[in-house]
mmCIF file of C-alpha atoms in Angstrom:
data_model
loop_
_atom_site.group_PDB
_atom_site.id
_atom_site.type_symbol
_atom_site.label_atom_id
_atom_site.label_comp_id
_atom_site.label_asym_id
_atom_site.label_seq_id
_atom_site.Cartn_x
_atom_site.Cartn_y
_atom_site.Cartn_z
ATOM 1 C CA UNK A 1 0.000 0.000 0.000
ATOM 2 C CA UNK A 2 1.367 3.350 -1.057
ATOM 3 C CA UNK A 3 1.450 5.901 1.782
ATOM 4 C CA UNK A 4 1.450 8.876 -0.578
ATOM 5 C CA UNK A 5 -2.033 9.565 -1.892
ATOM 6 C CA UNK A 6 -2.549 12.104 -4.645
ATOM 7 C CA UNK A 7 -5.883 13.883 -4.384
ATOM 8 C CA UNK A 8 -7.304 14.566 -7.822
ATOM 9 C CA UNK A 9 -10.463 16.603 -8.318
ATOM 10 C CA UNK A 10 -12.785 15.394 -11.004
ATOM 11 C CA UNK A 11 -15.301 17.616 -12.770
ATOM 12 C CA UNK A 12 -18.001 16.383 -10.375
ATOM 13 C CA UNK A 13 -16.039 17.633 -7.369
ATOM 14 C CA UNK A 14 -15.451 21.014 -8.984
ATOM 15 C CA UNK A 15 -19.154 21.281 -9.853
ATOM 16 C CA UNK A 16 -20.165 20.533 -6.261
ATOM 17 C CA UNK A 17 -17.752 23.162 -4.933
ATOM 18 C CA UNK A 18 -19.074 25.730 -7.437
ATOM 19 C CA UNK A 19 -22.686 25.040 -6.421
ATOM 20 C CA UNK A 20 -21.778 25.384 -2.752
ATOM 21 C CA UNK A 21 -20.037 28.711 -3.430
ATOM 22 C CA UNK A 22 -23.110 30.061 -5.208
ATOM 23 C CA UNK A 23 -25.366 28.902 -2.380
ATOM 24 C CA UNK A 24 -23.147 30.341 0.337
ATOM 25 C CA UNK A 25 -22.173 33.681 -1.187
ATOM 26 C CA UNK A 26 -24.778 34.329 -3.859
ATOM 27 C CA UNK A 27 -24.209 35.187 -7.489
ATOM 28 C CA UNK A 28 -23.449 38.869 -6.887
ATOM 29 C CA UNK A 29 -20.674 38.332 -4.335
ATOM 30 C CA UNK A 30 -18.617 35.786 -6.279
ATOM 31 C CA UNK A 31 -17.161 38.237 -8.876
ATOM 32 C CA UNK A 32 -16.208 40.586 -6.041
ATOM 33 C CA UNK A 33 -14.467 37.749 -4.195
ATOM 34 C CA UNK A 34 -12.592 36.680 -7.316
ATOM 35 C CA UNK A 35 -11.488 40.281 -7.963
ATOM 36 C CA UNK A 36 -10.071 40.409 -4.448
ATOM 37 C CA UNK A 37 -8.238 37.122 -4.932
ATOM 38 C CA UNK A 38 -6.859 38.321 -8.265
ATOM 39 C CA UNK A 39 -5.586 41.599 -6.861
ATOM 40 C CA UNK A 40 -3.997 39.759 -3.944
ATOM 41 C CA UNK A 41 -2.163 37.426 -6.316
ATOM 42 C CA UNK A 42 -1.012 40.405 -8.411
ATOM 43 C CA UNK A 43 0.343 42.219 -5.344
ATOM 44 C CA UNK A 44 2.161 39.059 -4.268
ATOM 45 C CA UNK A 45 3.776 38.655 -7.699
ATOM 46 C CA UNK A 46 4.832 42.313 -7.728
ATOM 47 C CA UNK A 47 6.399 41.962 -4.285
ATOM 48 C CA UNK A 48 8.307 38.865 -5.352
ATOM 49 C CA UNK A 49 9.573 40.643 -8.484
ATOM 50 C CA UNK A 50 10.767 43.613 -6.408
ATOM 51 C CA UNK A 51 12.709 41.347 -4.066
ATOM 52 C CA UNK A 52 14.348 39.557 -6.994
ATOM 53 C CA UNK A 53 15.857 42.772 -8.363
ATOM 54 C CA UNK A 54 19.382 43.140 -6.898
ATOM 55 C CA UNK A 55 19.521 46.957 -7.095
ATOM 56 C CA UNK A 56 16.055 47.605 -5.687
ATOM 57 C CA UNK A 57 17.068 47.396 -2.025
ATOM 58 C CA UNK A 58 20.126 49.611 -2.412
ATOM 59 C CA UNK A 59 18.189 52.323 -4.218
ATOM 60 C CA UNK A 60 15.356 52.412 -1.695
ATOM 61 C CA UNK A 61 17.678 52.451 1.315
ATOM 62 C CA UNK A 62 19.846 55.231 -0.154
ATOM 63 C CA UNK A 63 16.729 57.277 -0.915
ATOM 64 C CA UNK A 64 15.554 56.874 2.662
ATOM 65 C CA UNK A 65 18.959 57.981 3.973
ATOM 66 C CA UNK A 66 18.932 61.063 1.748
ATOM 67 C CA UNK A 67 15.407 61.972 2.853
ATOM 68 C CA UNK A 68 16.281 61.568 6.529
ATOM 69 C CA UNK A 69 19.436 63.694 6.302
ATOM 70 C CA UNK A 70 17.680 66.517 4.460
ATOM 71 C CA UNK A 71 14.863 66.661 7.013
ATOM 72 C CA UNK A 72 17.284 67.009 9.977
#
């Protein structure tokens, strides 16, 4: 017996989940929820891209130092 079980969703499972979502949230709320999920994913991707850039941290920290010294 294999201890690793892969859970695969068939179209029947997805249909049941979709029906439950419509019953729980109603047809008008679902697009709003999906928009929120989409914007959250976009913000996450943008944050990951900013961290991947090697010069992004140095530029932002030097700008903060310049702003702090000019305000003193």
